[in-house]
Coordinates of N, CA and C in Angstrom, one line a residue:
X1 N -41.2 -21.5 33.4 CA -40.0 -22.2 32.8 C -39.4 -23.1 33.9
X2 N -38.5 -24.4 33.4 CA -38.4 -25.1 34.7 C -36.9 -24.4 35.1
X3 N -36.7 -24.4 36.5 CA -35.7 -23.8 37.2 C -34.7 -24.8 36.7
X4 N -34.4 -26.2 36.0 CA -33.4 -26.3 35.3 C -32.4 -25.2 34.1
X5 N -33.8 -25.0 33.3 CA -33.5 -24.5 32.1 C -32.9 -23.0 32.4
X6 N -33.7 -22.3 33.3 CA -33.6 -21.1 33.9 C -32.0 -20.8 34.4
X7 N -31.5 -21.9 35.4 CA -30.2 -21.6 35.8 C -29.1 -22.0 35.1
X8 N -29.3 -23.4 34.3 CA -28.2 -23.6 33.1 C -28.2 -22.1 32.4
X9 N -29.5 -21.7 32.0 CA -28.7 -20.6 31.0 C -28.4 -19.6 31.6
X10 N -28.7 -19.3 33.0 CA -28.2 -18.0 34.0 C -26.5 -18.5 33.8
X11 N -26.1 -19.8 34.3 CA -24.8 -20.3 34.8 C -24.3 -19.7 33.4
X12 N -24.1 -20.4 32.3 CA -23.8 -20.0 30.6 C -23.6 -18.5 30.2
X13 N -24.7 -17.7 30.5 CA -24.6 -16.3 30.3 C -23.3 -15.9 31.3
X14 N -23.6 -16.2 32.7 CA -22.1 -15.2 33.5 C -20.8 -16.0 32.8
X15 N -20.6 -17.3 32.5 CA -19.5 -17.4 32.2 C -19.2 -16.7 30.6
X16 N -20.1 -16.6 29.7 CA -20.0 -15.9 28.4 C -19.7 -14.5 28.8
X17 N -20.0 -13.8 29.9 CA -19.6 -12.5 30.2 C -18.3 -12.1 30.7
X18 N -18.0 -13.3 31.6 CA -16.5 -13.6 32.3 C -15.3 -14.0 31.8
X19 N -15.8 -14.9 30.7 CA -14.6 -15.5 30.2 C -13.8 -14.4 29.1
X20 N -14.6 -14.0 28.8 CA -14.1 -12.7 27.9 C -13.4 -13.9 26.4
X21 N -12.2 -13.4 25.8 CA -11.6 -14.1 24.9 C -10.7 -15.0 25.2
X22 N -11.1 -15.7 26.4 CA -10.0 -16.9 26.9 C -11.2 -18.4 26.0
X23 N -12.4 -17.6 25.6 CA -12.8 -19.5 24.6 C -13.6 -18.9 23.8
X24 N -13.8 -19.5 22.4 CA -14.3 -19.6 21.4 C -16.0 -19.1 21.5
X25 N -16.2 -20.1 22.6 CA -17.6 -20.4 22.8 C -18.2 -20.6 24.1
X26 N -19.4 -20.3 24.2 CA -20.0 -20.9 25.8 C -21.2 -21.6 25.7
X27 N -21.4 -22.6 25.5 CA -22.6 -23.6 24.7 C -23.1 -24.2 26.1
X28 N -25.1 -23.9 25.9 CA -25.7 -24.4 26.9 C -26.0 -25.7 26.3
X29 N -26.7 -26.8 26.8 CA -27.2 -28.0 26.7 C -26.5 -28.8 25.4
X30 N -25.3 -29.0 25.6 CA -24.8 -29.3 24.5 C -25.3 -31.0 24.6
X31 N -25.1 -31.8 23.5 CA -25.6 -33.1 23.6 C -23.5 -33.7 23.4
X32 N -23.4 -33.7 25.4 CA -22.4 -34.1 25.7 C -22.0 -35.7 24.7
X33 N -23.0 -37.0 24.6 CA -22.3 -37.9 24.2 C -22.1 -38.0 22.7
X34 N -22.7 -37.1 21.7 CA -22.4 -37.4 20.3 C -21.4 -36.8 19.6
X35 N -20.9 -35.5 20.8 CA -20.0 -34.5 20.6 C -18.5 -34.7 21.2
X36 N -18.7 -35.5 22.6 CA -17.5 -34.7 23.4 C -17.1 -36.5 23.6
X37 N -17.9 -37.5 23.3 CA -17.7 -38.9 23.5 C -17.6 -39.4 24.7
X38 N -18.6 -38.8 25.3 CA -19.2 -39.0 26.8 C -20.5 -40.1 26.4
X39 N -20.4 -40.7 27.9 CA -21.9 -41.3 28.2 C -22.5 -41.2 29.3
X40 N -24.0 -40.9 29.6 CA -24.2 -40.9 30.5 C -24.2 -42.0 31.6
X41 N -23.9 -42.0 32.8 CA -23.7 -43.1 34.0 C -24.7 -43.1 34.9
X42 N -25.1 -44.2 35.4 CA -26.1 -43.9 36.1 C -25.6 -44.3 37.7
X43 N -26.1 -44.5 38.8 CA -25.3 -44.3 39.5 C -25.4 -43.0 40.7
X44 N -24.4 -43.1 41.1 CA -23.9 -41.6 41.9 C -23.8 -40.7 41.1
X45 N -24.3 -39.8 41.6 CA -24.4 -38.2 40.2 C -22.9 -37.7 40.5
X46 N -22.0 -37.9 41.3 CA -20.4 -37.5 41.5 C -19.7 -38.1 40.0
X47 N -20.3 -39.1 39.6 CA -19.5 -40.0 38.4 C -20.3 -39.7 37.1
X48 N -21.2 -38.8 36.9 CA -22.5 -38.8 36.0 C -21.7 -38.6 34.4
X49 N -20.5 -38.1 34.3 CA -20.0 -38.2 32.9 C -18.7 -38.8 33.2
X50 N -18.5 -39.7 32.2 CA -17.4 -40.4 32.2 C -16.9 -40.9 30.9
X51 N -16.2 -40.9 30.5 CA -15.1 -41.2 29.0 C -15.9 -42.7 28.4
X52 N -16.4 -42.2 27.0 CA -17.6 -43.3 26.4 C -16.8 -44.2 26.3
X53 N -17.0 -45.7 26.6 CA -16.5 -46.9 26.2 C -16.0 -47.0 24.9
X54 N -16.8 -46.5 23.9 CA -16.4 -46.8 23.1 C -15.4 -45.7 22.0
X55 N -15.8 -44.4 22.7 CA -14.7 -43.2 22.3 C -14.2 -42.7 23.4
X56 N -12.9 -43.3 23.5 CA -12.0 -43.0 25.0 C -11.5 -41.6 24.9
X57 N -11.5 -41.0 23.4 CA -10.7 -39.5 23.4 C -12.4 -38.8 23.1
X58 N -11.5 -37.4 22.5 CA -12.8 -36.3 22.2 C -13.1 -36.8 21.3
X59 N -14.3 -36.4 20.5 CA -15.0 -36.4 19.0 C -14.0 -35.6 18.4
X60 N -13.8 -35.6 17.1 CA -13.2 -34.9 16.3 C -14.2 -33.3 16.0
X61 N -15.0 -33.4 16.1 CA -16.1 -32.2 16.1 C -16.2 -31.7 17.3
X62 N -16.0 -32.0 18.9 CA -15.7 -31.3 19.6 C -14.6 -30.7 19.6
X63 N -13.5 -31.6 19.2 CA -12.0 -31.3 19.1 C -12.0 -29.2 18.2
X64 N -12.4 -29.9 17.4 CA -12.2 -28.5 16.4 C -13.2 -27.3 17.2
X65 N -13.7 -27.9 18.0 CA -14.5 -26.1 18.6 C -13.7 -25.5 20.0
X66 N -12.3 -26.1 20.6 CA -11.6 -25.8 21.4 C -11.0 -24.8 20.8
X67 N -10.4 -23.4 22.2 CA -11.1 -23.9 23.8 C -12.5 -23.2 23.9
X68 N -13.5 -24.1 24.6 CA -14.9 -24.0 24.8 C -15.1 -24.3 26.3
X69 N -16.4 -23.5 26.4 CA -17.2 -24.2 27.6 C -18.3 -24.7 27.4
X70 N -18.8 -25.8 27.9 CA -20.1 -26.3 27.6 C -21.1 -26.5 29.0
X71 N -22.1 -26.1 28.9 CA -22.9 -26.3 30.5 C -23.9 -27.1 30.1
X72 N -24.1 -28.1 31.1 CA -24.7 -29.2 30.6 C -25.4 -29.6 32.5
X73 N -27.4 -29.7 32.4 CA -27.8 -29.9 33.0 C -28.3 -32.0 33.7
X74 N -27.5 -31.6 35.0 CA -27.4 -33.6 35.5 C -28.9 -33.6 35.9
X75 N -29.7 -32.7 35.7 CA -31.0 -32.8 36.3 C -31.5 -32.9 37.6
X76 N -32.4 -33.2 38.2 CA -32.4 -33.3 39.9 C -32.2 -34.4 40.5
X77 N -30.9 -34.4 41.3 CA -30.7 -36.2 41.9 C -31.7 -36.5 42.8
X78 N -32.4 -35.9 43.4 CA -32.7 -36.2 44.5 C -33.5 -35.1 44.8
X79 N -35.2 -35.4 46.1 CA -36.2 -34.1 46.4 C -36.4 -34.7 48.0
X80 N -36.3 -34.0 49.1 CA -36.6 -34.6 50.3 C -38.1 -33.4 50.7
X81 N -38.9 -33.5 51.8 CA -40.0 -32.9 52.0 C -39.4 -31.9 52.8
X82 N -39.6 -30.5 52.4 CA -39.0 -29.4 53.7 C -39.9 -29.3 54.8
X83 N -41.3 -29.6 54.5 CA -41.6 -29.3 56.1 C -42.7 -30.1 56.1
X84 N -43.3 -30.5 57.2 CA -44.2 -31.6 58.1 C -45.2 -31.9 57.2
X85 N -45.6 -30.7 56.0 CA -47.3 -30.9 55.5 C -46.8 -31.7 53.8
X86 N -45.9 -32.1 53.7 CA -45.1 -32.4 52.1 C -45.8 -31.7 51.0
X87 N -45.5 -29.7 51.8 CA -46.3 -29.2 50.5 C -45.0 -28.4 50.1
X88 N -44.2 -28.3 50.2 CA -43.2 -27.8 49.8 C -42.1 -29.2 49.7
X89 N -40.9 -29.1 48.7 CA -39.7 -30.5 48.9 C -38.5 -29.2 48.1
X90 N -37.0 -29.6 48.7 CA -36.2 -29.6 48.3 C -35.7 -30.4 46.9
X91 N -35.6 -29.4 46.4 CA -34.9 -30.5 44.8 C -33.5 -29.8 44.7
X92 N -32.8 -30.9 44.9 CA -31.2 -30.9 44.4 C -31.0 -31.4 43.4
X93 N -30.0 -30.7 42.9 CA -29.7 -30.1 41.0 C -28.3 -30.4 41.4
X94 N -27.5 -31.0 40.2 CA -26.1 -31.0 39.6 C -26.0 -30.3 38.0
X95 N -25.3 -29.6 37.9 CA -25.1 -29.0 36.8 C -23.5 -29.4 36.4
X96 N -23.0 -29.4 35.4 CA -21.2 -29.8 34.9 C -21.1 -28.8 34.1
X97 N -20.1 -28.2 33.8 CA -19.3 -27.4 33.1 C -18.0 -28.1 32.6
X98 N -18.4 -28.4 30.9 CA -17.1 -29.2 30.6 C -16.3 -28.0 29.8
X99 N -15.1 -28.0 30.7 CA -14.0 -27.5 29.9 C -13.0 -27.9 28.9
X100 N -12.7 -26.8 27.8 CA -11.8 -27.4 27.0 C -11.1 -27.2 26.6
X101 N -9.7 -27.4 26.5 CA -8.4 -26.6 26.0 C -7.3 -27.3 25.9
X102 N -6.2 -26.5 25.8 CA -4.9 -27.3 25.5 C -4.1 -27.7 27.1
X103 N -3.9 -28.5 27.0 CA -3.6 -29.9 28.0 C -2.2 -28.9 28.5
X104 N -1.4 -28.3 27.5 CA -0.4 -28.1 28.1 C -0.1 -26.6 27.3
X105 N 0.8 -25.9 27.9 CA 0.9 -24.2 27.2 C 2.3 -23.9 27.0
X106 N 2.5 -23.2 26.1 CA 4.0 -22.4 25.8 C 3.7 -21.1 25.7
X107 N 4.9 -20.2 25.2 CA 4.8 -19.4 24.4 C 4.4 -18.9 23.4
X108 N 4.3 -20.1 22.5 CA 3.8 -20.2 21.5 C 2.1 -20.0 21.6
X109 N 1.6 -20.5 22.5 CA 0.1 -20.4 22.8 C -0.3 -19.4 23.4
X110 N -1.6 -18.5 22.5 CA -1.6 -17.4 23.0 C -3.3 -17.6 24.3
X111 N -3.6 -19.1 24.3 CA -5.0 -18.9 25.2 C -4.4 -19.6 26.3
X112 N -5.2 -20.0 27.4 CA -5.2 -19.9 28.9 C -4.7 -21.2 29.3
X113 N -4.7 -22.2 28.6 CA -4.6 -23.8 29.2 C -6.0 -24.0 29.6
X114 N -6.4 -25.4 30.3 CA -7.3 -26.6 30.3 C -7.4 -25.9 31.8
X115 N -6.4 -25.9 32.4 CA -6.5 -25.8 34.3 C -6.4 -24.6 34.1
X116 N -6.3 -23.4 33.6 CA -6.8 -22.2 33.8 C -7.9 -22.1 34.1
X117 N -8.6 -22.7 32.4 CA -9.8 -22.5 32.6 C -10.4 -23.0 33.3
X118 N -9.9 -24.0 34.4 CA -11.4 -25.1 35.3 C -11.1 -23.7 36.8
X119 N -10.2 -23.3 36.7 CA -9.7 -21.9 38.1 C -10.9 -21.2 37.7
X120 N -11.0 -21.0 36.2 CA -11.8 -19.0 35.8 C -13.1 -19.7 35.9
X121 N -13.7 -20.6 35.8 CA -14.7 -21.1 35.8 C -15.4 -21.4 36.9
X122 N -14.5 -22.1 37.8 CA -15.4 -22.0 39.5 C -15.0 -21.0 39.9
X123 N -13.6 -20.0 39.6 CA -14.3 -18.6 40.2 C -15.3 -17.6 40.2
X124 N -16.0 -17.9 38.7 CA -17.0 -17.3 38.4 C -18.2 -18.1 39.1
X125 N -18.1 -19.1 39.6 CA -19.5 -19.6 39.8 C -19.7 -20.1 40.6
X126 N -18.7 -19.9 41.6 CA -19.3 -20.8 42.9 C -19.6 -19.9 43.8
X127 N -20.5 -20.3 44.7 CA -21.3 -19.5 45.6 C -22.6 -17.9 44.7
X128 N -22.4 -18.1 44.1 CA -23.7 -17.6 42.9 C -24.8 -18.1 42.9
X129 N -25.9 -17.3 43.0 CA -27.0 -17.0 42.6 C -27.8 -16.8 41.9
X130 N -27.2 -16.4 40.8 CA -27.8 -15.3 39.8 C -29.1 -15.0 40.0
X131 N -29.6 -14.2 41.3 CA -30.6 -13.3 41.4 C -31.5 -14.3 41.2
X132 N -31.5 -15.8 41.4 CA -32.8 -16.6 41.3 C -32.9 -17.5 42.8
X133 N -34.3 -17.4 43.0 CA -34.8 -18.3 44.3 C -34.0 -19.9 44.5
X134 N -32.4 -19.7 44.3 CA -31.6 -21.3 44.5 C -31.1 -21.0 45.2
X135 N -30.4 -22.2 46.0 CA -28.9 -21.8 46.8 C -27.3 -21.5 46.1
X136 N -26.8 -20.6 46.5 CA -26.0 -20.5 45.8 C -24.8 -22.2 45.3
X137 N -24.3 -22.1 44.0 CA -23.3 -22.9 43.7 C -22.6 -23.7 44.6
X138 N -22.4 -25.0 45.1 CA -21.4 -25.6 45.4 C -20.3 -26.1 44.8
X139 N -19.4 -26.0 44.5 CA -18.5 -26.3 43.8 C -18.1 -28.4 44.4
X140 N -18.2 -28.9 43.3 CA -18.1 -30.6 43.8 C -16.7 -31.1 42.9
X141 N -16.9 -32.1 42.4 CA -15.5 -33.1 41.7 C -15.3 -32.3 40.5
X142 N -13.9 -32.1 40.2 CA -13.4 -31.9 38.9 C -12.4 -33.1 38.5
X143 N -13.3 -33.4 37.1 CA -12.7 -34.6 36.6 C -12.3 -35.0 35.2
X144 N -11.1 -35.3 34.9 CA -10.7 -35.3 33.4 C -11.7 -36.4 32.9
X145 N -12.0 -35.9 31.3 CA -12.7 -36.5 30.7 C -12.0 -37.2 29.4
X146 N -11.0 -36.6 29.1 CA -10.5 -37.2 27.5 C -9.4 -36.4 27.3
X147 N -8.5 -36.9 26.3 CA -7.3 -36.2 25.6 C -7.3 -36.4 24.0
X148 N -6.9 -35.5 23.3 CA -6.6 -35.8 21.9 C -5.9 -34.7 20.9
X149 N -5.3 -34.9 20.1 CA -4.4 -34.0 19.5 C -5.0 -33.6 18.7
X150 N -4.4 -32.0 18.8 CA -4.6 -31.1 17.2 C -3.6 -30.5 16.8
X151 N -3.3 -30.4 16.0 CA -1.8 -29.8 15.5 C -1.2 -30.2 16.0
X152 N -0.6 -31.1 16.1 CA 0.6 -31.5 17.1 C 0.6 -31.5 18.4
X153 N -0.4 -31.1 19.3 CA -0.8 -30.6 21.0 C -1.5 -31.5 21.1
X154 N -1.5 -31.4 22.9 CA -2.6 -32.3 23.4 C -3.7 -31.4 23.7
X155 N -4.8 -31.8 23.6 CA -5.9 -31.1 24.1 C -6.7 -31.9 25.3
X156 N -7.5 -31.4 26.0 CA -7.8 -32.4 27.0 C -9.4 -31.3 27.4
X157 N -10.3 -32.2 27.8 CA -11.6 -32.0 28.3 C -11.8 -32.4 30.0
X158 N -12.4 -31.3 30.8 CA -12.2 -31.7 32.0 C -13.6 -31.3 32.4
X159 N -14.5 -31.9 33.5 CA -15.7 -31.6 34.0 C -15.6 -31.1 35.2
X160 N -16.3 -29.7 35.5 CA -16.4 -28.9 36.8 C -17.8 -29.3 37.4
X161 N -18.1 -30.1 38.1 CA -19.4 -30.2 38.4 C -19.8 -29.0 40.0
X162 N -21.0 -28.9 39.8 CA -21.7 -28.2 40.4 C -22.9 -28.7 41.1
X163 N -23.0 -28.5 42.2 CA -24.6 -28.7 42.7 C -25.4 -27.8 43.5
X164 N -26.6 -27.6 43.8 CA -27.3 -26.3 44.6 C -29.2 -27.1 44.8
X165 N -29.6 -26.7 45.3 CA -31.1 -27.1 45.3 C -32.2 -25.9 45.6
X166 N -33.4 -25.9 45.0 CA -34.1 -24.9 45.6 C -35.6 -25.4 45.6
X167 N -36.9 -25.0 46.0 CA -37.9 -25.6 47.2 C -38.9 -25.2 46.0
X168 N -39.3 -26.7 45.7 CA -40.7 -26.5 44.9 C -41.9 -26.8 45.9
X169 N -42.6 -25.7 45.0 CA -44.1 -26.1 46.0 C -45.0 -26.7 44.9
X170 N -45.8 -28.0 46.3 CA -46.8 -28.9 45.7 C -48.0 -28.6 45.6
X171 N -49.1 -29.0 44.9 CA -50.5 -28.4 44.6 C -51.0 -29.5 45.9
X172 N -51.8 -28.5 46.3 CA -52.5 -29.4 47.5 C -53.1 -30.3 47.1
X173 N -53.6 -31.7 47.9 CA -53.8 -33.0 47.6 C -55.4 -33.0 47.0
X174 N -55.6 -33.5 45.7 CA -57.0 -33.5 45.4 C -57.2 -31.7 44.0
X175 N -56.3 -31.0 44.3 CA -56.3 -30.0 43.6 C -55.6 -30.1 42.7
X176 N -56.1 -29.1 41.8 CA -55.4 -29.0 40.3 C -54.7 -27.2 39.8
X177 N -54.1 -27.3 39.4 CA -53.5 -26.1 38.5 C -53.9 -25.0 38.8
X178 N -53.7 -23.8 39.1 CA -54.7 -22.9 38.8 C -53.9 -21.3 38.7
X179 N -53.8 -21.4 37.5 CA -52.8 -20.0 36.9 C -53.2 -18.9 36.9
X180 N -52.6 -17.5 37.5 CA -53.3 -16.4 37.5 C -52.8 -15.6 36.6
X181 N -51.9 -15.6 35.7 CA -50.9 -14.6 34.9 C -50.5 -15.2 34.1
X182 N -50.1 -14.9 32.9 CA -49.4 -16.0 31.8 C -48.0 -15.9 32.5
X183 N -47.3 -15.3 33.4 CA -45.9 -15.4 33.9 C -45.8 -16.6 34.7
X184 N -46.9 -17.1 35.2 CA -47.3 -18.2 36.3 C -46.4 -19.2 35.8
X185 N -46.1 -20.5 36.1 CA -45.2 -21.4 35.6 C -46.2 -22.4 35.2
X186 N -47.0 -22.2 36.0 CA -48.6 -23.3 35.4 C -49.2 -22.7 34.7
X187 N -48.8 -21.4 34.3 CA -49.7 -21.4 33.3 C -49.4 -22.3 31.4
X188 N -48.2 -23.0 31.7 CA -47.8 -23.8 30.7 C -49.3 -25.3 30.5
X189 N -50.2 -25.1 31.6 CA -51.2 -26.1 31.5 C -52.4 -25.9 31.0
X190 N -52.3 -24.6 31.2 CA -53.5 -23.3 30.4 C -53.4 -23.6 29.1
X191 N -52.1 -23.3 28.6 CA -51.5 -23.0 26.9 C -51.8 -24.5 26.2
X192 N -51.7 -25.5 27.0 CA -52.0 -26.9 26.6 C -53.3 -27.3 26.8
X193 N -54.3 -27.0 27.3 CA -55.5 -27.6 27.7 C -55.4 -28.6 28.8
X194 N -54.8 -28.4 29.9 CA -54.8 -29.3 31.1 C -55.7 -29.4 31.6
X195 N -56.5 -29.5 32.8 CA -57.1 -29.6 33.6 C -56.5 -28.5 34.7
X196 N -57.9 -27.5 34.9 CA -57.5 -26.1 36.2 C -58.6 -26.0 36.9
X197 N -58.2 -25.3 37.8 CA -59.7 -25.3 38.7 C -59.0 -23.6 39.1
X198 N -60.2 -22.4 39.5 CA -59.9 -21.8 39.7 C -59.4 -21.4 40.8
X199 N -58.1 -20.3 40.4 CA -57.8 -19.4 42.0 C -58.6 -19.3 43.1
X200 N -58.0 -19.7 44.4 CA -58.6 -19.6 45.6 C -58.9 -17.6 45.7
X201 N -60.4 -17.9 46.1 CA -60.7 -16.6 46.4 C -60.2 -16.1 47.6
X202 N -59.5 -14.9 47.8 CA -59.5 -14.3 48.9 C -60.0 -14.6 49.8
X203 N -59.7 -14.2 51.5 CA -60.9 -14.7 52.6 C -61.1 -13.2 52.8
X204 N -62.7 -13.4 53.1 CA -63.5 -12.0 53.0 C -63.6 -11.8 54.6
X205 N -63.8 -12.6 55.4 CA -64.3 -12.2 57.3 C -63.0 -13.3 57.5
X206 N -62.6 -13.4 59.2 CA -62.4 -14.1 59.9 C -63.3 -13.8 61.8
X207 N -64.0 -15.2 61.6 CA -64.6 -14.9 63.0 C -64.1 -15.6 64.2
X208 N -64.1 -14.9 65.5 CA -63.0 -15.4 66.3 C -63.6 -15.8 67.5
X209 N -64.0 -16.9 68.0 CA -64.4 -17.2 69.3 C -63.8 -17.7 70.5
X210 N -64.3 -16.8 71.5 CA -63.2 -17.2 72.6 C -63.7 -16.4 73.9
X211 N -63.4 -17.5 75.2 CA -63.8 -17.6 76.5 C -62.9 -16.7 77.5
X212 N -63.2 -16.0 78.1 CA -62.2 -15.4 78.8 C -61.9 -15.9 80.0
X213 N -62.9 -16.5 80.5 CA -63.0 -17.3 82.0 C -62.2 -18.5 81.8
X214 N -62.1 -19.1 80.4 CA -61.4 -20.5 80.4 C -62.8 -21.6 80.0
X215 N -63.7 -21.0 80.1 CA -65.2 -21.6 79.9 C -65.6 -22.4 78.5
X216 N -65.9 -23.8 78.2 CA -66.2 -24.2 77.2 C -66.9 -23.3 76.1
X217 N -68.0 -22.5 76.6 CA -68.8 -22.0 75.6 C -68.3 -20.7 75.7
X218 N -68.7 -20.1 74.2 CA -67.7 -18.7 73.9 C -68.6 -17.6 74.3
X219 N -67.9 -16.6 75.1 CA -68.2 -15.3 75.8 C -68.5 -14.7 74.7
X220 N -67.7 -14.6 73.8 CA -66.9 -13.1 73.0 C -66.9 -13.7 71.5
X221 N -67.6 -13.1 70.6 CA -67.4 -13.5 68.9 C -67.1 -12.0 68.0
X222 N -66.5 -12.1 67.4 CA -65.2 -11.0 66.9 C -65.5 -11.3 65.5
X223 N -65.8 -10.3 64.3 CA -65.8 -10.8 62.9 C -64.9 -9.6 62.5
X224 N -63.7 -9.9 62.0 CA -63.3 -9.3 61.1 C -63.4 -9.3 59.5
X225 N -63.6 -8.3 58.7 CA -63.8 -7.9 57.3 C -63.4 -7.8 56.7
X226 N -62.3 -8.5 55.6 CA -61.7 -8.1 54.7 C -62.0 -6.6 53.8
X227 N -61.0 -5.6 54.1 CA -61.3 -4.7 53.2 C -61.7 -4.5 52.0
X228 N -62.5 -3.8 51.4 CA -63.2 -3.8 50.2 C -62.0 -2.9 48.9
X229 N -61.9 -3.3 47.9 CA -61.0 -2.2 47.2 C -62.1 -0.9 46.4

């Protein structure tokens, strides 16, 4: 499964455990612009959701599902090579968490406000892991997205962005796929009919040659045996 999908709904599950009854809801992959009257920006991933041109407040359909959280994946901005052979690369991920609630609180209101929630939310998630091969959470820009009334209140949408990256490995140059378990992540090329070539076999000996004098030609040849099971 792609380590997108994996940590959006890792990130979603701790806040649905955390938030307890301070929101309605905790919605993964929500389709931020039909709902919340967002558009995507292209650009610097720091600005990646910003108030739709053409719907400057919320949707009336997001409006009525406040207060919510929504976790919504920015995808990978960017992969540099970790080390000398470009068989391994860093992929850095932005993830947003749009919050949602009432702009402002009384007495009369018995849930958390807007800026509570963006506090309960990077408390729960920054520097986190959830027990997956990423770096933990950075906590990045929190940025107001929209305002709009319901019953007489302001409501307001604010985005918590997030970023972390973690180290995909490349199939060596000229090679293809080759899945040993249906848990494999390639084995999604199996289930489709891709193109595989099989698993590298074990090495059975290693033989070792070498001079003791310092002498071009080898004194000494050493075969080690891979143990048999």
């Amino acid at each position: 499964m792609s380590m997108l999908i994996t940590l959006q709904s890792a990130i979603s599950d701790r806040l649905r455990q955390g938030m307890g009854r301070m929101v309605r809801e905790v919605a993964a992959d929500l389709d931020e612009t039909g709902l919340c009257g967002l558009q995507l920006a292209h650009g610097d991933y720091a600005s990646r959701l910003t108030p739709g041109q053409s719907s400057p407040t919320i949707n009336p359909q997001a409006l009525a599902r406040l207060p919510a959280l929504w976790t919504v994946a920015g995808g990978i901005t960017s992969s540099q090579p970790h080390n000398s052979q470009r068989l391994r690369y860093k992929a850095n991920a932005l993830f947003t968490v749009i919050v949602g609630d009432r702009l402002q609180t009384d007495a009369n209101y018995a849930g958390a406000g807007v800026w509570q929630l963006v506090y309960a939310a990077r408390r729960l998630l920054v520097s986190q892991d959830f027990g997956l091969p990423v770096n933990p959470l950075v906590p990045e820009k929190v940025r107001p997205l929209g305002q709009a009334a319901r019953e007489g209140q302001p409501w307001s949408l604010v985005a918590c962005d997030f970023s972390t990256y973690w180290l995909d490995e490349a199939l060596d140059n000229g090679h293809w796929p080759a899945p040993q378990t249906d848990a494999d992540p390639d084995a999604l090329f199996r289930a489709f009919g891709g193109k595989l070539e099989d698993p590298a076999k074990p090495a059975q000996s290693v033989q070792l040659n070498y001079s003791l004098d310092g002498a071009a030609a080898a004194k000494t040849q050493d075969t080690v045996n891979a143990p048999k099971n």
